[in-house]
Amino acid sequence: MAEGLGYCLRGEIVSETFTPIGFIRSPFSETKQIPKGPGAKHEEEGVLDVLPEFAAGLKDIEGFSHLFVIWRFHRSDGYDLVGTPPVDDRPHGVFATRSPRRPNAIGLTVVELLRREGGKLHVRGVDMLDGTPILDIKPYLSSIPQEKLRRGWLAEAEARNKK
Ligand SMILES: C[S@@+](CC[C@H](N)C(=O)[O-])C[C@H]1O[C@@H](n2cnc3c(N)ncnc32)[C@H](O)[C@@H]1O
């Protein structure tokens, strides 16, 4: 299964096809099972099941504690440029949220790498449905000091919810 995406280069529409490198095995078969809303924690374990033809690309991944997983919201249809996320009662632009309903339906999740068994990466922190296609995996390296991070509307929504 290939994932098609188009983009505009100097006014010309260019189409690119992404081939999943594997699939996520998660305990979630329906979106309503995935924790969401204020204080939601993602601690469920899952497996990044990398296809045999891409497994050589996992060489040396064991040394990293956390990984970025880039994936496709394959069960999401269409998009809303402005929407109200479950953690707030106010609308925000799609690019200021992590909504599954986005123009290019790409998800990004940081997971903790627990262990590797061949082409299978056992991880903690999945928020994807079982069978979700994986587009890429990269080591998580953050060089941004905590004091420089701003959480925008999310910090304001959390403060309002605490009152
Ligand atoms: C708020 S999004 C955040 C995903 C990711 N951490 C991100 O920031 O891109 C997580 C939600 O996407 C939905 N979801 C998960 N896997 C999906 C899939 N394969 N297709 C469509 N929706 C999915 C579920 O409702 C889940 O609660």
XYZ file of N, CA, C and O and ligand atoms in Angstrom:
679
model
N 0.844 -1.191 0.000
C 0.000 0.000 0.000
C 0.883 1.247 0.000
O 1.759 1.401 0.831
N 0.675 2.143 -0.948
C 1.470 3.373 -0.998
C 0.599 4.541 -0.547
O -0.608 4.539 -0.727
N 1.232 5.537 0.078
C 0.507 6.713 0.561
C 0.868 7.878 -0.347
O 2.022 8.287 -0.400
N -0.095 8.417 -1.087
C 0.187 9.498 -2.022
C 0.067 10.868 -1.372
O -0.814 11.102 -0.565
N 0.956 11.769 -1.697
C 0.895 13.148 -1.231
C 1.283 14.049 -2.395
O 2.167 13.705 -3.169
N 0.616 15.208 -2.520
C 0.989 16.153 -3.566
C 1.517 17.433 -2.952
O 1.119 17.799 -1.858
N 2.421 18.128 -3.596
C 2.850 19.437 -3.119
C 3.177 20.325 -4.311
O 3.277 19.857 -5.444
N 3.292 21.605 -4.028
C 3.464 22.591 -5.085
C 4.907 23.074 -5.120
O 5.425 23.550 -4.103
N 5.578 22.922 -6.242
C 6.965 23.357 -6.354
C 7.003 24.362 -7.495
O 6.703 24.020 -8.634
N 7.361 25.629 -7.195
C 7.380 26.705 -8.212
C 6.096 26.684 -9.054
O 6.132 26.705 -10.276
N 4.935 26.591 -8.366
C 3.649 26.674 -9.053
C 3.198 25.373 -9.697
O 2.096 25.282 -10.219
N 4.031 24.362 -9.676
C 3.687 23.120 -10.352
C 3.310 22.082 -9.279
O 3.989 21.965 -8.270
N 2.211 21.365 -9.475
C 1.821 20.354 -8.489
C 2.680 19.106 -8.696
O 2.766 18.568 -9.795
N 3.332 18.696 -7.642
C 4.190 17.515 -7.726
C 3.585 16.454 -6.821
O 3.158 16.755 -5.714
N 3.518 15.268 -7.292
C 2.927 14.211 -6.485
C 4.017 13.251 -6.024
O 4.888 12.891 -6.801
N 3.966 12.908 -4.763
C 4.967 11.985 -4.213
C 4.256 10.817 -3.592
O 3.208 10.970 -2.993
N 4.862 9.679 -3.667
C 4.265 8.513 -3.053
C 5.153 8.027 -1.932
O 6.362 7.886 -2.112
N 4.551 7.833 -0.771
C 5.300 7.306 0.365
C 4.905 5.853 0.566
O 3.726 5.521 0.576
N 5.893 5.024 0.730
C 5.632 3.609 0.983
C 5.786 3.355 2.470
O 6.834 3.678 3.036
N 4.775 2.801 3.145
C 4.952 2.505 4.562
C 6.152 1.585 4.781
O 6.375 0.656 4.009
N 6.927 1.878 5.815
C 8.061 1.010 6.150
C 7.624 -0.081 7.135
O 8.404 -0.966 7.457
N 6.390 0.020 7.610
C 5.880 -0.984 8.541
C 4.529 -0.549 9.074
O 3.933 0.419 8.578
N 4.076 -1.257 10.100
C 2.747 -1.005 10.659
C 2.812 -1.061 12.182
O 3.636 -1.782 12.747
N 1.935 -0.300 12.808
C 1.917 -0.248 14.270
C 0.961 -1.294 14.810
O -0.163 -1.430 14.315
N 1.450 -2.040 15.799
C 0.576 -2.961 16.530
C 0.265 -2.271 17.846
O 1.178 -2.025 18.655
N -0.981 -1.901 18.036
C -1.349 -1.197 19.267
C -2.587 -1.862 19.856
O -3.296 -2.596 19.150
N -2.870 -1.591 21.149
C -4.054 -2.219 21.759
C -5.362 -1.546 21.331
O -6.425 -1.970 21.757
N -5.271 -0.501 20.481
C -6.464 0.276 20.167
C -7.038 -0.087 18.795
O -6.391 0.104 17.772
N -8.281 -0.587 18.790
C -8.926 -0.873 17.504
C -9.896 0.241 17.128
O -10.317 0.345 15.986
N -10.251 1.088 18.122
C -11.174 2.196 17.841
C -10.636 3.476 18.475
O -10.052 3.423 19.572
N -10.884 4.601 17.842
C -10.312 5.868 18.345
C -10.810 6.195 19.758
O -10.079 6.783 20.544
N -12.046 5.779 20.093
C -12.583 6.139 21.425
C -11.815 5.447 22.564
O -11.923 5.842 23.719
N -11.011 4.416 22.238
C -10.223 3.724 23.281
C -8.947 4.497 23.634
O -8.297 4.203 24.626
N -8.560 5.454 22.807
C -7.282 6.160 22.999
C -7.509 7.344 23.942
O -8.393 8.167 23.682
N -6.736 7.421 25.068
C -6.954 8.518 26.011
C -6.825 9.875 25.330
O -5.911 10.088 24.538
N -7.763 10.761 25.628
C -7.662 12.131 25.118
C -8.304 13.079 26.118
O -8.908 12.642 27.084
N -8.104 14.363 25.899
C -8.673 15.361 26.792
C -7.672 15.764 27.856
O -6.537 15.274 27.885
N -8.092 16.664 28.774
C -7.163 17.203 29.777
C -6.522 16.099 30.612
O -7.207 15.188 31.073
N -5.200 16.153 30.748
C -4.475 15.201 31.599
C -4.287 13.815 30.988
O -3.787 12.909 31.663
N -4.662 13.627 29.727
C -4.534 12.290 29.107
C -3.072 11.869 29.072
O -2.200 12.661 28.722
N -2.815 10.614 29.472
C -1.436 10.088 29.450
C -1.373 8.942 28.452
O -2.304 8.141 28.367
N -0.252 8.857 27.721
C -0.094 7.778 26.747
C 0.990 6.840 27.243
O 2.173 7.104 27.058
N 0.553 5.791 27.924
C 1.527 4.855 28.503
C 1.339 3.435 27.993
O 1.993 2.513 28.458
N 0.443 3.272 27.028
C 0.206 1.922 26.491
C 1.404 1.467 25.653
O 2.050 2.276 25.000
N 1.635 0.153 25.719
C 2.738 -0.409 24.924
C 2.227 -0.886 23.567
O 1.054 -1.254 23.433
N 3.125 -0.869 22.601
C 2.795 -1.346 21.268
C 4.077 -1.789 20.572
O 5.155 -1.778 21.164
N 3.923 -2.173 19.322
C 5.072 -2.651 18.549
C 5.120 -1.915 17.216
O 4.087 -1.769 16.550
N 6.322 -1.405 16.882
C 6.532 -0.871 15.537
C 7.054 -2.045 14.720
O 8.194 -2.483 14.914
N 6.212 -2.571 13.867
C 6.541 -3.793 13.126
C 7.083 -3.379 11.753
O 6.310 -3.063 10.840
N 8.411 -3.347 11.656
C 9.052 -2.865 10.426
C 9.142 -4.010 9.412
O 9.500 -5.144 9.758
N 8.767 -3.712 8.178
C 8.752 -4.744 7.126
C 10.169 -5.269 6.876
O 11.150 -4.507 6.978
N 10.282 -6.574 6.556
C 11.609 -7.178 6.399
C 12.526 -6.407 5.442
O 13.724 -6.275 5.693
N 11.970 -5.831 4.394
C 12.822 -5.144 3.406
C 13.406 -3.837 3.931
O 14.310 -3.268 3.323
N 12.892 -3.340 5.080
C 13.428 -2.102 5.656
C 14.154 -2.343 6.979
O 14.710 -1.406 7.561
N 14.140 -3.585 7.472
C 14.639 -3.869 8.832
C 16.134 -3.559 8.979
O 16.586 -3.194 10.078
N 16.922 -3.651 7.905
C 18.358 -3.341 8.009
C 18.563 -1.888 8.447
O 19.586 -1.545 9.052
N 17.587 -1.042 8.175
C 17.664 0.369 8.559
C 17.536 0.598 10.057
O 17.691 1.730 10.525
N 17.264 -0.457 10.815
C 17.155 -0.321 12.277
C 18.502 -0.506 12.972
O 18.595 -0.366 14.199
N 19.544 -0.814 12.194
C 20.870 -1.029 12.801
C 21.236 0.143 13.709
O 21.123 1.307 13.309
N 21.620 -0.176 14.943
C 22.080 0.791 15.959
C 20.966 1.614 16.604
O 21.230 2.553 17.341
N 19.727 1.267 16.368
C 18.630 2.043 16.954
C 18.483 1.768 18.454
O 17.961 2.596 19.206
N 19.002 0.598 18.898
C 18.814 0.176 20.306
C 19.373 1.190 21.301
O 18.941 1.236 22.447
N 20.360 1.987 20.878
C 21.008 2.910 21.804
C 20.160 4.131 22.144
O 20.521 4.912 23.023
N 19.055 4.309 21.466
C 18.233 5.508 21.706
C 17.066 5.164 22.626
O 16.386 4.159 22.432
N 16.847 6.034 23.604
C 15.760 5.762 24.560
C 14.396 6.103 23.970
O 13.400 5.456 24.279
N 14.346 7.123 23.129
C 13.067 7.575 22.583
C 13.172 7.772 21.068
O 14.253 8.099 20.559
N 12.042 7.588 20.415
C 12.008 7.701 18.950
C 10.853 8.589 18.508
O 9.797 8.609 19.162
N 11.082 9.293 17.406
C 9.964 9.943 16.704
C 9.374 8.889 15.760
O 10.125 8.262 14.999
N 8.064 8.740 15.777
C 7.396 7.887 14.790
C 6.528 8.802 13.924
O 5.709 9.572 14.444
N 6.757 8.747 12.631
C 5.990 9.555 11.683
C 5.045 8.594 10.961
O 5.494 7.561 10.443
N 3.770 8.894 10.997
C 2.796 7.909 10.537
C 1.618 8.563 9.847
O 1.506 9.782 9.826
N 0.759 7.735 9.313
C -0.371 8.219 8.509
C -1.664 8.007 9.291
O -1.913 6.911 9.787
N -2.472 9.088 9.422
C -3.829 8.946 9.990
C -4.678 8.243 8.919
O -5.455 8.902 8.211
N -4.523 6.933 8.777
C -5.146 6.267 7.632
C -6.661 6.114 7.780
O -7.344 5.777 6.812
N -7.188 6.358 8.997
C -8.645 6.258 9.160
C -9.279 7.629 9.363
O -10.370 7.755 9.892
N -8.576 8.675 8.919
C -9.095 10.027 9.024
C -9.463 10.499 7.626
O -8.755 10.203 6.658
N -10.552 11.244 7.532
C -11.052 11.656 6.236
C -11.254 13.176 6.228
O -11.955 13.687 7.098
N -10.641 13.883 5.329
C -10.860 15.323 5.215
C -10.155 16.106 6.317
O -9.411 15.549 7.121
N -10.377 17.426 6.310
C -9.712 18.254 7.309
C -10.547 19.479 7.668
O -11.451 19.864 6.936
N -10.242 20.061 8.834
C -10.868 21.306 9.283
C -9.723 22.267 9.589
O -8.847 21.927 10.385
N -9.724 23.449 8.965
C -8.627 24.396 9.237
C -8.724 24.967 10.641
O -7.720 25.338 11.239
N -9.954 25.033 11.178
C -10.147 25.492 12.556
C -11.060 24.492 13.253
O -12.057 24.057 12.683
N -10.672 24.108 14.461
C -11.491 23.140 15.186
C -11.263 23.261 16.681
O -10.299 23.884 17.127
N -12.173 22.650 17.459
C -12.061 22.706 18.914
C -11.548 21.364 19.420
O -12.236 20.357 19.318
N -10.315 21.339 19.935
C -9.732 20.074 20.390
C -10.340 19.606 21.719
O -10.927 20.426 22.444
N -10.200 18.302 22.049
C -10.820 17.790 23.274
C -10.270 18.406 24.562
O -10.926 18.328 25.587
N -9.086 19.044 24.497
C -8.510 19.630 25.720
C -8.961 21.071 25.955
O -8.511 21.715 26.891
N -9.829 21.601 25.098
C -10.233 22.998 25.263
C -11.670 23.166 24.789
O -12.217 22.286 24.108
N -12.275 24.292 25.155
C -13.612 24.573 24.639
C -13.561 25.769 23.678
O -14.567 26.373 23.376
N -12.350 26.099 23.225
C -12.173 27.215 22.284
C -11.542 26.712 20.987
O -10.717 25.793 21.022
N -11.905 27.309 19.844
C -11.353 26.843 18.562
C -9.912 27.297 18.324
O -9.510 28.375 18.783
N -9.149 26.462 17.619
C -7.754 26.772 17.273
C -7.492 26.298 15.839
O -8.161 25.388 15.344
N -6.487 26.888 15.220
C -6.118 26.494 13.859
C -5.500 25.096 13.860
O -4.813 24.710 14.808
N -5.732 24.367 12.778
C -5.261 22.973 12.714
C -3.759 22.856 12.958
O -3.289 21.904 13.593
N -2.984 23.887 12.503
C -1.533 23.764 12.644
C -1.049 24.150 14.045
O 0.143 24.085 14.336
N -2.018 24.564 14.896
C -1.713 24.807 16.309
C -2.278 23.665 17.158
O -2.383 23.796 18.377
N -2.666 22.576 16.515
C -3.201 21.414 17.253
C -2.589 20.128 16.683
O -1.869 20.156 15.684
N -2.959 19.011 17.315
C -2.500 17.705 16.845
C -3.668 16.919 16.250
O -3.664 15.687 16.265
N -4.652 17.640 15.719
C -5.858 17.002 15.181
C -5.536 15.993 14.074
O -4.679 16.244 13.228
N -6.273 14.863 14.046
C -6.105 13.900 12.942
C -6.681 14.432 11.626
O -6.365 13.917 10.561
N -7.556 15.449 11.705
C -8.203 15.970 10.496
C -7.384 17.139 9.957
O -7.628 18.286 10.281
N -6.338 16.830 9.175
C -5.412 17.838 8.671
C -5.192 17.648 7.166
O -5.406 16.559 6.642
N -4.775 18.726 6.457
C -4.642 18.635 5.000
C -3.744 17.479 4.538
O -4.069 16.781 3.583
N -2.613 17.288 5.207
C -1.794 16.092 4.956
C -1.842 15.281 6.249
O -1.300 15.711 7.270
N -2.506 14.147 6.182
C -2.881 13.413 7.402
C -1.685 12.648 7.991
O -1.644 11.421 8.013
N -0.701 13.430 8.478
C 0.524 12.837 9.021
C 0.541 12.996 10.539
O 0.290 14.092 11.058
N 0.819 11.916 11.248
C 0.908 11.924 12.706
C 2.365 11.828 13.145
O 3.222 11.285 12.428
N 2.639 12.393 14.315
C 3.998 12.377 14.866
C 3.888 12.043 16.350
O 3.228 12.772 17.101
N 4.505 10.955 16.758
C 4.423 10.536 18.159
C 5.820 10.221 18.670
O 6.607 9.582 17.964
N 6.127 10.674 19.893
C 7.388 10.295 20.534
C 7.092 9.087 21.418
O 6.190 9.138 22.262
N 7.816 7.999 21.192
C 7.625 6.787 21.998
C 8.937 6.434 22.698
O 10.022 6.827 22.252
N 8.799 5.671 23.787
C 9.988 5.166 24.490
C 10.317 3.781 23.929
O 9.426 2.927 23.844
N 11.565 3.587 23.545
C 11.970 2.290 22.998
C 12.294 1.348 24.160
O 13.198 1.605 24.962
N 11.544 0.251 24.265
C 11.737 -0.702 25.364
C 12.729 -1.793 24.970
O 13.634 -2.119 25.716
N 12.553 -2.357 23.787
C 13.506 -3.356 23.292
C 13.255 -3.608 21.811
O 12.191 -3.282 21.278
N 14.277 -4.228 21.196
C 14.151 -4.579 19.786
C 14.229 -6.094 19.631
O 15.077 -6.741 20.251
N 13.332 -6.643 18.842
C 13.413 -8.065 18.469
C 13.388 -8.119 16.952
O 12.314 -8.055 16.344
N 14.570 -8.170 16.337
C 14.639 -8.160 14.870
C 14.014 -6.901 14.312
O 14.389 -5.786 14.673
N 12.973 -7.079 13.491
C 12.298 -5.934 12.888
C 11.181 -5.368 13.757
O 10.433 -4.495 13.312
N 11.072 -5.874 14.969
C 9.997 -5.393 15.851
C 10.570 -4.519 16.959
O 11.441 -4.970 17.709
N 10.057 -3.305 17.061
C 10.472 -2.401 18.136
C 9.332 -2.332 19.149
O 8.216 -1.895 18.814
N 9.627 -2.799 20.367
C 8.616 -2.724 21.430
C 8.732 -1.341 22.068
O 9.828 -0.952 22.503
N 7.627 -0.634 22.116
C 7.662 0.764 22.557
C 6.550 1.051 23.564
O 5.568 0.319 23.649
N 6.727 2.145 24.313
C 5.677 2.626 25.224
C 5.264 4.026 24.781
O 6.123 4.820 24.373
N 3.939 4.273 24.844
C 3.461 5.630 24.547
C 2.723 5.737 23.227
O 2.671 6.819 22.650
N 2.123 4.618 22.766
C 1.431 4.690 21.471
C 0.084 5.415 21.620
O -0.613 5.268 22.625
N -0.252 6.220 20.623
C -1.579 6.843 20.574
C -2.196 6.624 19.192
O -3.002 7.416 18.732
N -1.757 5.535 18.528
C -2.263 5.243 17.188
C -3.104 3.964 17.209
O -2.938 3.105 18.065
N -3.968 3.869 16.189
C -4.795 2.674 16.034
C -3.947 1.492 15.574
O -2.920 1.684 14.898
N -4.399 0.297 15.920
C -3.741 -0.909 15.433
C -3.779 -0.911 13.895
O -4.810 -0.597 13.302
N -2.666 -1.240 13.276
C -2.617 -1.306 11.812
C -2.220 -0.005 11.135
O -2.164 0.066 9.908
N -1.932 1.031 11.936
C -1.548 2.328 11.358
C -0.237 2.206 10.566
O 0.739 1.652 11.071
N -0.198 2.732 9.339
C 1.046 2.671 8.554
C 2.121 3.619 9.105
O 1.824 4.770 9.431
N 3.330 3.119 9.190
C 4.477 3.934 9.642
C 5.195 4.451 8.399
O 5.568 3.671 7.514
N 5.419 5.775 8.358
C 6.140 6.361 7.216
C 7.624 6.494 7.490
O 8.449 6.401 6.589
N 7.983 6.734 8.779
C 9.408 6.919 9.097
C 9.605 6.790 10.607
O 8.658 6.936 11.393
N 10.842 6.516 10.994
C 11.243 6.455 12.405
C 12.562 7.215 12.492
O 13.449 7.022 11.643
N 12.696 8.067 13.524
C 13.959 8.800 13.720
C 14.263 8.840 15.213
O 13.331 8.859 16.023
N 15.535 8.915 15.585
C 15.858 9.053 17.007
C 15.340 10.391 17.522
O 15.424 11.398 16.812
N 14.816 10.384 18.739
C 14.345 11.625 19.363
C 15.516 12.294 20.058
O 16.116 11.720 20.963
N 15.842 13.486 19.626
C 16.909 14.263 20.263
C 16.379 15.668 20.424
O 16.050 16.320 19.445
N 16.225 16.121 21.641
C 15.737 17.476 21.837
C 16.840 18.326 22.430
O 17.415 17.990 23.452
N 17.141 19.421 21.761
C 18.189 20.305 22.269
C 17.587 21.597 22.802
O 18.298 22.538 23.125
N 16.252 21.640 22.896
C 15.618 22.888 23.335
C 15.470 22.875 24.853
O 14.793 21.996 25.399
N 16.127 23.809 25.552
C 16.018 23.808 27.012
C 14.564 24.031 27.448
O 13.828 24.787 26.805
N 14.191 23.371 28.536
C 12.823 23.438 29.066
C 12.329 24.893 29.187
O 11.196 25.199 28.830
N 13.244 25.789 29.677
C 12.805 27.171 29.936
C 12.509 27.944 28.644
O 11.909 29.018 28.677
N 12.931 27.393 27.511
C 12.664 28.096 26.244
C 11.371 27.610 25.572
O 10.938 28.174 24.566
N 10.780 26.529 26.108
C 9.583 25.975 25.481
C 8.342 26.752 25.903
O 8.150 27.032 27.078
N 7.490 27.107 24.933
C 6.210 27.740 25.249
C 5.103 26.830 24.753
O 5.209 26.257 23.667
N 4.045 26.682 25.538
C 2.985 25.728 25.210
C 1.713 26.400 24.686
O 0.661 25.775 24.596
N 1.826 27.707 24.338
C 0.734 28.410 23.665
C -0.617 28.260 24.344
O -0.721 28.283 25.576
N -1.672 28.056 23.536
C -3.052 27.996 24.048
C -3.248 26.825 25.002
O -4.133 26.858 25.854
N -2.390 25.785 24.848
C -2.545 24.591 25.681
C -2.298 24.927 27.154
O -3.035 24.484 28.048
N -1.262 25.753 27.415
C -0.969 26.158 28.790
C -2.138 26.954 29.368
O -2.534 26.752 30.523
N -2.728 27.827 28.531
C -3.872 28.628 29.011
C -5.072 27.728 29.302
O -5.752 27.885 30.321
N -5.328 26.744 28.417
C -6.466 25.827 28.617
C -6.254 24.996 29.883
O -7.189 24.792 30.669
N -5.011 24.549 30.104
C -4.724 23.750 31.309
C -4.946 24.580 32.567
O -5.514 24.106 33.548
N -4.517 25.858 32.531
C -4.697 26.738 33.694
C -6.184 26.952 33.966
O -6.629 26.919 35.114
N -6.975 27.161 32.895
C -8.430 27.364 33.076
C -9.072 26.119 33.672
O -9.934 26.191 34.535
N -8.627 24.926 33.209
C -9.233 23.677 33.681
C -8.899 23.387 35.133
O -9.625 22.660 35.819
N -7.769 23.947 35.620
C -7.345 23.711 37.014
C -8.216 24.497 37.982
O -8.374 24.131 39.132
N -8.764 25.638 37.489
C -9.502 26.548 38.409
C -10.804 25.896 38.866
O -11.420 25.124 38.160
C -4.699 13.864 18.730
S -3.971 12.717 17.587
C -2.263 12.920 17.985
C -1.417 11.974 17.223
C 0.062 12.279 17.245
N 0.636 12.198 18.580
C 0.346 13.627 16.626
O 0.569 14.578 17.373
O 0.347 13.740 15.407
C -4.315 11.167 18.312
C -5.704 10.716 17.921
O -5.713 10.376 16.545
C -6.674 9.356 16.297
N -5.995 8.291 15.553
C -5.026 7.460 15.982
N -4.626 6.650 15.004
C -5.336 6.987 13.904
C -5.365 6.524 12.560
N -4.552 5.566 12.138
N -6.245 7.095 11.706
C -7.079 8.082 12.115
N -7.101 8.570 13.369
C -6.228 8.029 14.256
C -7.205 8.918 17.654
O -8.447 9.556 17.850
C -6.162 9.463 18.636
O -6.736 9.762 19.882
